[in-house]
Tab-separated table of C-alpha atoms (C1' of nucleotides) in Angstrom:
chain	number	residue	atom	x	y	z
A	1	UNK	CA	39.084	131.866	106.221
A	2	UNK	CA	41.249	130.822	103.386
A	3	UNK	CA	38.685	128.777	101.784
A	4	UNK	CA	39.542	129.525	98.140
A	5	UNK	CA	43.247	130.037	98.476
A	6	UNK	CA	45.434	127.047	99.316
A	7	UNK	CA	48.084	127.657	101.854
A	8	UNK	CA	51.300	127.526	100.130
A	9	UNK	CA	53.824	125.431	101.569
A	10	UNK	CA	56.674	127.300	103.236
A	11	UNK	CA	59.271	126.151	100.677
A	12	UNK	CA	58.135	123.446	98.329
A	13	UNK	CA	55.881	125.436	96.357
A	14	UNK	CA	58.089	128.657	96.376
A	15	UNK	CA	60.737	126.905	94.857
A	16	UNK	CA	61.025	127.117	91.029
A	17	UNK	CA	64.131	125.250	89.769
A	18	UNK	CA	64.500	127.568	86.850
A	19	UNK	CA	64.805	130.492	88.859
A	20	UNK	CA	67.921	129.092	90.793
A	21	UNK	CA	71.223	130.794	90.029
A	22	UNK	CA	73.021	127.316	90.130
A	23	UNK	CA	70.651	125.734	87.736
A	24	UNK	CA	70.923	128.503	84.965
A	25	UNK	CA	74.322	128.810	85.843
A	26	UNK	CA	74.911	125.289	84.642
A	27	UNK	CA	72.949	125.922	81.491
A	28	UNK	CA	74.831	128.794	80.570
A	29	UNK	CA	78.141	126.513	80.972
A	30	UNK	CA	76.537	124.131	78.988
A	31	UNK	CA	75.681	126.479	76.091
A	32	UNK	CA	79.316	127.880	76.479
A	33	UNK	CA	80.669	124.341	76.132
A	34	UNK	CA	78.679	123.622	73.085
A	35	UNK	CA	80.010	126.851	71.536
A	36	UNK	CA	83.619	125.910	72.412
A	37	UNK	CA	83.418	122.532	70.928
A	38	UNK	CA	81.945	123.941	67.748
A	39	UNK	CA	84.591	126.890	67.244
A	40	UNK	CA	87.699	126.091	68.750
A	41	UNK	CA	88.677	124.259	65.811
A	42	UNK	CA	91.549	122.077	67.089
A	43	UNK	CA	89.511	119.136	68.992
A	44	UNK	CA	90.608	120.717	72.340
A	45	UNK	CA	88.261	120.783	75.339
A	46	UNK	CA	87.724	123.986	77.466
A	47	UNK	CA	90.004	122.691	80.363
A	48	UNK	CA	92.920	121.539	77.718
A	49	UNK	CA	92.516	124.948	76.258
A	50	UNK	CA	92.750	126.551	79.541
A	51	UNK	CA	96.021	124.663	80.499
A	52	UNK	CA	97.599	125.588	77.281
A	53	UNK	CA	96.507	129.243	77.337
A	54	UNK	CA	97.803	129.535	80.992
A	55	UNK	CA	101.272	128.178	80.094
A	56	UNK	CA	101.508	130.528	77.251
A	57	UNK	CA	100.747	133.488	79.781
A	58	UNK	CA	102.916	132.278	82.513
A	59	UNK	CA	105.525	129.830	81.089
A	60	UNK	CA	106.505	126.447	82.575
A	61	UNK	CA	105.341	125.577	85.810
A	62	UNK	CA	104.585	122.762	88.154
A	63	UNK	CA	101.465	120.837	87.930
A	64	UNK	CA	100.207	122.356	91.433
A	65	UNK	CA	100.725	125.784	90.346
A	66	UNK	CA	99.031	125.156	87.048
A	67	UNK	CA	95.898	123.764	88.936
A	68	UNK	CA	95.714	126.854	91.009
A	69	UNK	CA	96.135	129.075	87.996
A	70	UNK	CA	93.398	127.433	86.089
A	71	UNK	CA	91.120	126.599	89.163
A	72	UNK	CA	91.368	123.067	88.725
A	73	UNK	CA	91.688	120.346	91.215
A	74	UNK	CA	95.268	118.498	91.191
A	75	UNK	CA	93.943	115.148	90.422
A	76	UNK	CA	91.987	116.723	87.404
A	77	UNK	CA	94.799	118.812	86.276
A	78	UNK	CA	96.908	115.223	86.105
A	79	UNK	CA	94.388	114.025	83.538
A	80	UNK	CA	94.355	116.948	81.446
A	81	UNK	CA	98.053	117.325	81.411
A	82	UNK	CA	98.389	113.666	80.599
A	83	UNK	CA	95.929	114.137	77.529
A	84	UNK	CA	97.929	117.237	76.307
A	85	UNK	CA	101.160	115.186	76.807
A	86	UNK	CA	99.889	112.345	74.538
A	87	UNK	CA	99.451	114.676	71.823
A	88	UNK	CA	102.654	116.199	72.090
A	89	UNK	CA	101.513	119.748	73.013
A	90	UNK	CA	103.220	119.916	76.556
A	91	UNK	CA	106.302	118.341	77.763
A	92	UNK	CA	106.755	117.358	81.587
A	93	UNK	CA	110.432	117.732	83.313
A	94	UNK	CA	111.837	117.083	86.785
A	95	UNK	CA	112.625	120.103	88.714
A	96	UNK	CA	116.337	119.777	89.127
A	97	UNK	CA	115.793	122.020	92.540
A	98	UNK	CA	112.801	119.915	93.880
A	99	UNK	CA	112.485	116.267	93.189
A	100	UNK	CA	108.648	116.457	94.171
A	101	UNK	CA	107.903	118.729	91.267
A	102	UNK	CA	107.074	117.824	87.715
A	103	UNK	CA	107.404	120.942	85.526
A	104	UNK	CA	104.958	121.227	82.517
A	105	UNK	CA	105.925	123.221	79.747
A	106	UNK	CA	104.482	123.972	76.057
A	107	UNK	CA	106.125	122.293	73.235
A	108	UNK	CA	106.951	124.383	70.029
A	109	UNK	CA	103.729	122.782	68.538
A	110	UNK	CA	101.678	123.542	71.863
A	111	UNK	CA	102.891	127.209	71.648
A	112	UNK	CA	101.844	127.254	67.741
A	113	UNK	CA	98.633	125.626	68.540
A	114	UNK	CA	97.764	128.473	71.242
A	115	UNK	CA	98.927	131.206	69.100
A	116	UNK	CA	96.968	129.905	65.910
A	117	UNK	CA	93.813	129.471	67.989
A	118	UNK	CA	93.688	132.254	70.318
A	119	UNK	CA	91.517	134.589	68.072
A	120	UNK	CA	88.946	131.515	67.855
A	121	UNK	CA	89.106	131.783	71.647
A	122	UNK	CA	87.983	135.301	71.836
A	123	UNK	CA	85.321	134.817	69.252
A	124	UNK	CA	83.958	131.886	71.753
A	125	UNK	CA	83.806	134.259	74.318
A	126	UNK	CA	81.998	136.835	72.206
A	127	UNK	CA	79.304	134.297	70.950
A	128	UNK	CA	78.794	133.206	74.550
A	129	UNK	CA	78.051	136.877	75.346
A	130	UNK	CA	76.242	137.546	71.920
A	131	UNK	CA	72.722	137.795	73.265
A	132	UNK	CA	73.744	140.953	75.604
A	133	UNK	CA	74.663	144.343	74.274
A	134	UNK	CA	77.982	145.870	74.826
A	135	UNK	CA	76.856	147.761	78.079
A	136	UNK	CA	75.011	144.681	79.467
A	137	UNK	CA	78.371	142.286	78.789
A	138	UNK	CA	80.318	144.651	80.815
A	139	UNK	CA	77.810	144.878	83.784
A	140	UNK	CA	77.551	140.926	83.526
A	141	UNK	CA	81.342	140.260	83.471
A	142	UNK	CA	81.678	142.729	86.563
A	143	UNK	CA	79.008	141.024	88.690
A	144	UNK	CA	80.149	137.390	87.638
A	145	UNK	CA	83.585	138.147	88.825
A	146	UNK	CA	82.336	139.221	92.076
A	147	UNK	CA	80.740	135.792	92.596
A	148	UNK	CA	84.219	134.000	91.963
B	1	UNK	CA	107.708	154.246	63.410
B	2	UNK	CA	106.824	151.741	66.294
B	3	UNK	CA	110.290	151.654	67.729
B	4	UNK	CA	109.414	151.663	71.471
B	5	UNK	CA	106.011	149.885	71.326
B	6	UNK	CA	106.004	146.343	70.887
B	7	UNK	CA	103.446	145.170	68.211
B	8	UNK	CA	100.857	143.037	70.229
B	9	UNK	CA	100.300	139.666	68.461
B	10	UNK	CA	96.748	139.595	67.149
B	11	UNK	CA	95.196	137.004	69.830
B	12	UNK	CA	98.317	135.336	71.815
B	13	UNK	CA	99.235	138.314	74.094
B	14	UNK	CA	95.765	139.928	74.207
B	15	UNK	CA	94.152	136.778	75.484
B	16	UNK	CA	93.953	136.571	79.214
B	17	UNK	CA	92.283	133.546	80.716
B	18	UNK	CA	91.133	134.885	83.583
B	19	UNK	CA	89.042	137.494	81.734
B	20	UNK	CA	87.091	135.252	79.494
B	21	UNK	CA	83.561	134.416	80.466
B	22	UNK	CA	83.634	130.641	80.014
B	23	UNK	CA	86.630	130.527	82.552
B	24	UNK	CA	84.808	132.828	85.228
B	25	UNK	CA	81.547	130.966	84.717
B	26	UNK	CA	83.112	127.690	85.555
B	27	UNK	CA	84.712	129.065	88.523
B	28	UNK	CA	81.366	130.475	90.012
B	29	UNK	CA	79.785	127.043	89.396
B	30	UNK	CA	82.473	125.438	91.233
B	31	UNK	CA	81.761	127.985	94.313
B	32	UNK	CA	78.131	127.030	94.124
B	33	UNK	CA	78.804	123.381	93.890
B	34	UNK	CA	80.831	123.641	97.228
B	35	UNK	CA	78.286	125.821	98.812
B	36	UNK	CA	75.498	123.343	97.811
B	37	UNK	CA	77.502	120.437	99.137
B	38	UNK	CA	78.040	122.096	102.203
B	39	UNK	CA	74.363	123.252	102.794
B	40	UNK	CA	72.070	120.916	101.509
B	41	UNK	CA	72.326	118.722	104.552
B	42	UNK	CA	71.203	115.320	103.098
B	43	UNK	CA	74.076	114.177	100.737
B	44	UNK	CA	72.774	115.119	97.533
B	45	UNK	CA	74.404	116.520	94.593
B	46	UNK	CA	72.848	119.543	92.636
B	47	UNK	CA	71.886	117.364	89.854
B	48	UNK	CA	70.028	114.780	92.162
B	49	UNK	CA	68.590	117.785	93.988
B	50	UNK	CA	67.414	119.112	90.553
B	51	UNK	CA	65.596	115.969	89.492
B	52	UNK	CA	63.711	115.695	92.744
B	53	UNK	CA	62.644	119.372	92.832
B	54	UNK	CA	61.525	119.059	89.133
B	55	UNK	CA	59.499	116.121	89.934
B	56	UNK	CA	57.807	117.859	92.864
B	57	UNK	CA	57.110	120.755	90.349
B	58	UNK	CA	55.642	118.716	87.670
B	59	UNK	CA	54.844	115.487	88.867
B	60	UNK	CA	55.791	111.731	87.619
B	61	UNK	CA	57.211	111.911	83.926
B	62	UNK	CA	59.439	109.917	81.524
B	63	UNK	CA	63.078	110.128	81.867
B	64	UNK	CA	63.216	111.871	78.466
B	65	UNK	CA	60.807	114.746	79.460
B	66	UNK	CA	62.780	114.811	82.853
B	67	UNK	CA	65.944	115.181	81.150
B	68	UNK	CA	64.698	118.187	79.077
B	69	UNK	CA	63.306	119.743	82.288
B	70	UNK	CA	66.477	119.622	84.032
B	71	UNK	CA	68.580	120.369	81.139
B	72	UNK	CA	70.494	116.874	81.271
B	73	UNK	CA	71.400	114.530	78.799
B	74	UNK	CA	69.387	111.394	78.491
B	75	UNK	CA	72.524	109.420	79.258
B	76	UNK	CA	73.226	111.535	82.461
B	77	UNK	CA	69.618	111.619	83.621
B	78	UNK	CA	69.567	107.797	83.788
B	79	UNK	CA	72.526	107.646	85.957
B	80	UNK	CA	71.133	110.350	88.133
B	81	UNK	CA	67.642	108.584	88.477
B	82	UNK	CA	69.397	105.245	89.211
B	83	UNK	CA	71.141	106.587	92.255
B	84	UNK	CA	67.912	108.152	93.564
B	85	UNK	CA	66.163	104.762	92.826
B	86	UNK	CA	69.078	103.177	94.844
B	87	UNK	CA	68.161	105.605	97.698
B	88	UNK	CA	64.587	105.075	97.609
B	89	UNK	CA	63.808	108.663	96.680
B	90	UNK	CA	62.123	107.764	93.333
B	91	UNK	CA	60.313	104.725	91.550
B	92	UNK	CA	60.369	103.802	88.264
B	93	UNK	CA	57.450	102.273	86.482
B	94	UNK	CA	56.231	101.542	83.063
B	95	UNK	CA	53.852	103.517	81.220
B	96	UNK	CA	50.724	101.286	80.520
B	97	UNK	CA	49.928	103.534	77.452
B	98	UNK	CA	53.485	103.422	76.087
B	99	UNK	CA	55.779	100.634	76.376
B	100	UNK	CA	58.754	102.571	75.630
B	101	UNK	CA	58.299	104.813	78.553
B	102	UNK	CA	59.880	104.436	81.793
B	103	UNK	CA	58.170	106.768	84.359
B	104	UNK	CA	59.830	108.360	87.244
B	105	UNK	CA	57.825	109.315	90.226
B	106	UNK	CA	58.836	110.688	93.776
B	107	UNK	CA	58.338	108.185	96.460
B	108	UNK	CA	56.914	109.432	99.755
B	109	UNK	CA	60.266	109.533	101.080
B	110	UNK	CA	61.532	111.295	98.178
B	111	UNK	CA	58.506	113.819	98.446
B	112	UNK	CA	59.104	114.365	102.023
B	113	UNK	CA	62.869	115.091	101.589
B	114	UNK	CA	62.320	117.925	98.653
B	115	UNK	CA	59.824	119.676	101.325
B	116	UNK	CA	62.134	119.334	104.237
B	117	UNK	CA	65.239	120.768	102.236
B	118	UNK	CA	63.407	123.445	100.072
B	119	UNK	CA	64.366	126.019	102.635
B	120	UNK	CA	67.943	124.956	102.489
B	121	UNK	CA	67.946	124.856	98.580
B	122	UNK	CA	66.691	128.535	98.626
B	123	UNK	CA	69.325	129.483	101.059
B	124	UNK	CA	72.113	128.109	98.865
B	125	UNK	CA	71.031	130.157	95.879
B	126	UNK	CA	71.156	133.112	98.365
B	127	UNK	CA	74.583	132.422	99.624
B	128	UNK	CA	75.715	132.142	96.010
B	129	UNK	CA	74.659	135.584	95.422
B	130	UNK	CA	75.816	136.884	98.575
B	131	UNK	CA	78.741	139.245	97.154
B	132	UNK	CA	75.916	141.028	95.287
B	133	UNK	CA	73.494	143.778	96.534
B	134	UNK	CA	69.679	143.041	96.168
B	135	UNK	CA	69.836	145.428	93.000
B	136	UNK	CA	72.747	143.726	91.303
B	137	UNK	CA	71.336	140.256	91.829
B	138	UNK	CA	68.192	141.267	89.858
B	139	UNK	CA	70.268	142.662	87.216
B	140	UNK	CA	72.654	139.544	87.232
B	141	UNK	CA	70.029	136.962	86.989
B	142	UNK	CA	68.224	138.920	84.151
B	143	UNK	CA	71.236	138.898	82.390
B	144	UNK	CA	72.116	135.279	83.096
B	145	UNK	CA	68.769	134.193	81.957
B	146	UNK	CA	69.525	135.735	78.569
B	147	UNK	CA	72.817	133.893	78.170
B	148	UNK	CA	70.619	130.451	78.626
C	1	DG	C1'	47.683	95.156	58.245
C	2	DC	C1'	52.382	96.687	57.630
C	3	DC	C1'	56.302	99.765	56.965
C	4	DG	C1'	59.058	103.830	57.342
C	5	DG	C1'	60.181	107.388	60.251
C	6	DA	C1'	60.003	109.370	64.861
C	7	DC	C1'	60.903	108.552	69.629
C	8	DC	C1'	62.283	106.361	74.093
C	9	DA	C1'	65.853	104.141	76.858
C	10	DT	C1'	70.227	101.848	77.288
C	11	DT	C1'	75.178	100.777	76.762
C	12	DT	C1'	79.765	102.322	75.783
C	13	DG	C1'	83.564	105.642	75.561
C	14	DT	C1'	85.848	109.771	76.720
C	15	DA	C1'	86.541	113.901	79.532
C	16	DC	C1'	85.848	116.531	83.635
C	17	DA	C1'	85.613	117.209	88.880
C	18	DC	C1'	86.213	116.694	93.644
C	19	DT	C1'	87.301	113.843	97.970
C	20	DA	C1'	90.470	110.893	100.445
C	21	DA	C1'	94.302	108.286	101.260
C	22	DC	C1'	99.031	107.599	100.280
C	23	DG	C1'	104.279	107.887	99.614
C	24	DA	C1'	107.937	110.734	98.528
C	25	DT	C1'	110.370	115.185	99.309
C	26	DC	C1'	111.325	119.570	101.165
C	27	DT	C1'	111.662	122.817	105.099
C	28	DT	C1'	111.408	124.418	109.594
C	29	DG	C1'	112.359	124.182	114.674
C	30	DC	C1'	114.991	122.824	117.655
D	1	DG	C1'	121.597	116.861	112.503
D	2	DC	C1'	116.851	115.179	112.748
D	3	DA	C1'	111.991	114.984	114.046
D	4	DA	C1'	107.490	117.482	112.606
D	5	DG	C1'	105.022	119.371	109.354
D	6	DA	C1'	103.850	121.298	105.029
D	7	DT	C1'	103.960	120.501	100.092
D	8	DC	C1'	103.800	117.876	95.603
D	9	DG	C1'	102.068	114.017	92.789
D	10	DT	C1'	99.521	109.789	92.042
D	11	DT	C1'	95.842	106.529	92.716
D	12	DA	C1'	91.143	105.317	93.528
D	13	DG	C1'	86.247	105.974	93.801
D	14	DT	C1'	81.916	108.535	92.818
D	15	DG	C1'	79.371	111.485	90.137
D	16	DT	C1'	78.455	114.330	86.311
D	17	DA	C1'	78.129	115.537	81.022
D	18	DC	C1'	78.079	114.442	75.939
D	19	DA	C1'	78.245	111.798	71.771
D	20	DA	C1'	77.364	107.491	69.298
D	21	DA	C1'	75.565	103.170	68.619
D	22	DT	C1'	71.905	99.633	69.359
D	23	DG	C1'	67.159	98.077	70.081
D	24	DG	C1'	62.657	98.328	71.408
D	25	DT	C1'	58.005	100.878	70.575
D	26	DC	C1'	54.828	104.066	68.516
D	27	DC	C1'	52.470	106.299	64.718
D	28	DG	C1'	50.848	107.869	60.070
D	29	DG	C1'	50.193	106.777	55.403
D	30	DC	C1'	49.144	103.628	52.291
DNA sequence: GCCGGACCATTTGTACACTAACGATCTTGC
DNA sequence: GCAAGATCGTTAGTGTACAAATGGTCCGGC
C-alpha cells in the first residue's frame, strides 16, 4: 500500500508560500509603493502623503488623533510629521487647552501641495487597480475593506 | 447657474484617503502582521518565515535567488538571513562552483521548525481571511494575484 | 589569455512600523 | 483638594524595505 505515492507531510508540503494571502498582500503593496514613488511627482512617501491628505480632510489635530486617522503608530507618526515639518509642509503648535497636545496643521505650502497632487494620487490608485476590470475593482475593494 | 451647489475642486475634495487601495492595503497588511505575530508561536517575523518556508520548498539557494523567490530586496534578504543564521536556523556556505555565491541552506533545526509550524502558518492565512465567506476568499485571492 | 559586461554580495543611508518604557499632564472619584 | 488612572508625546531598540555605490567574480568574444 502506498508504494508509489509518497505520503504528503501534514503541513510542510501542503504549504506553498506564493499562495498565502500575507505574502501576496506584501507583493501588491510593494507594487503600489513603486507606482506611488514614480507617479506622485513631489518626492513624498505614501505615509507622508497620507498624513497631508488626512490633514486636508479633517483639519489640524493632535499627533495622536492623526495617528489613528492614518492607521499609524504614535511613534511612526512622529517621524513622518518631523520630516514634513522639516520641509515646511506642516506646523506644530501647542494646544492652549491641553499642554500635553502638539497640534499638527498644514501650512499654506502644504495645503497647496495636497491640492496640486490630488489628481496624481487618484491616478496612482487607478494604476494600482489597472489589471482589473471596473466590476472586479468594485468587488476587490469591497472585499479588501472587510479584511481591514 | 450653480448657485446652490458648490463646485467640487478637481481633486482635493474628491479624494478620501480611506477609500484608496494603497491605504486599505496597508491596513490589511498590518492586521495580517498582528495575526502572524500572535499565532506563529516561534518568535519569527513574516519575512523570516517566508525565507524558511521558501528554502523548505526549493532547497538551498544563493541569497540572490532567495530574494527573488521571496520578493525581497537583496539588501533586505541579507539582514533576514543574518538573523536566521544567528539563531542557527540556516547555514551559509560558499558555492564551490561560483565564488561569488553564498549558498543559504536550512539546518536540521530550521527544517524541523518549518515542519513544526506549517500548520500554524496555514491557520494564519485562514484567520486573515476569516471575515470572508469561502466563495469570497476564492474571489479575493484570484483578484489579489492579478494585482501582483 | 584577457577584457568588457553581466552577475553576486555587502555596505551605507533614508524611511517606515511596532513594542516597551518613560515623564508630563489631564480627569475622575472620592 | 488630591490621589489614581488614563492620555499624550518622546525615546530607544529591532526589523523590514529600497536605492546607490563598491568590489569581487564569472563568462563570452576576440
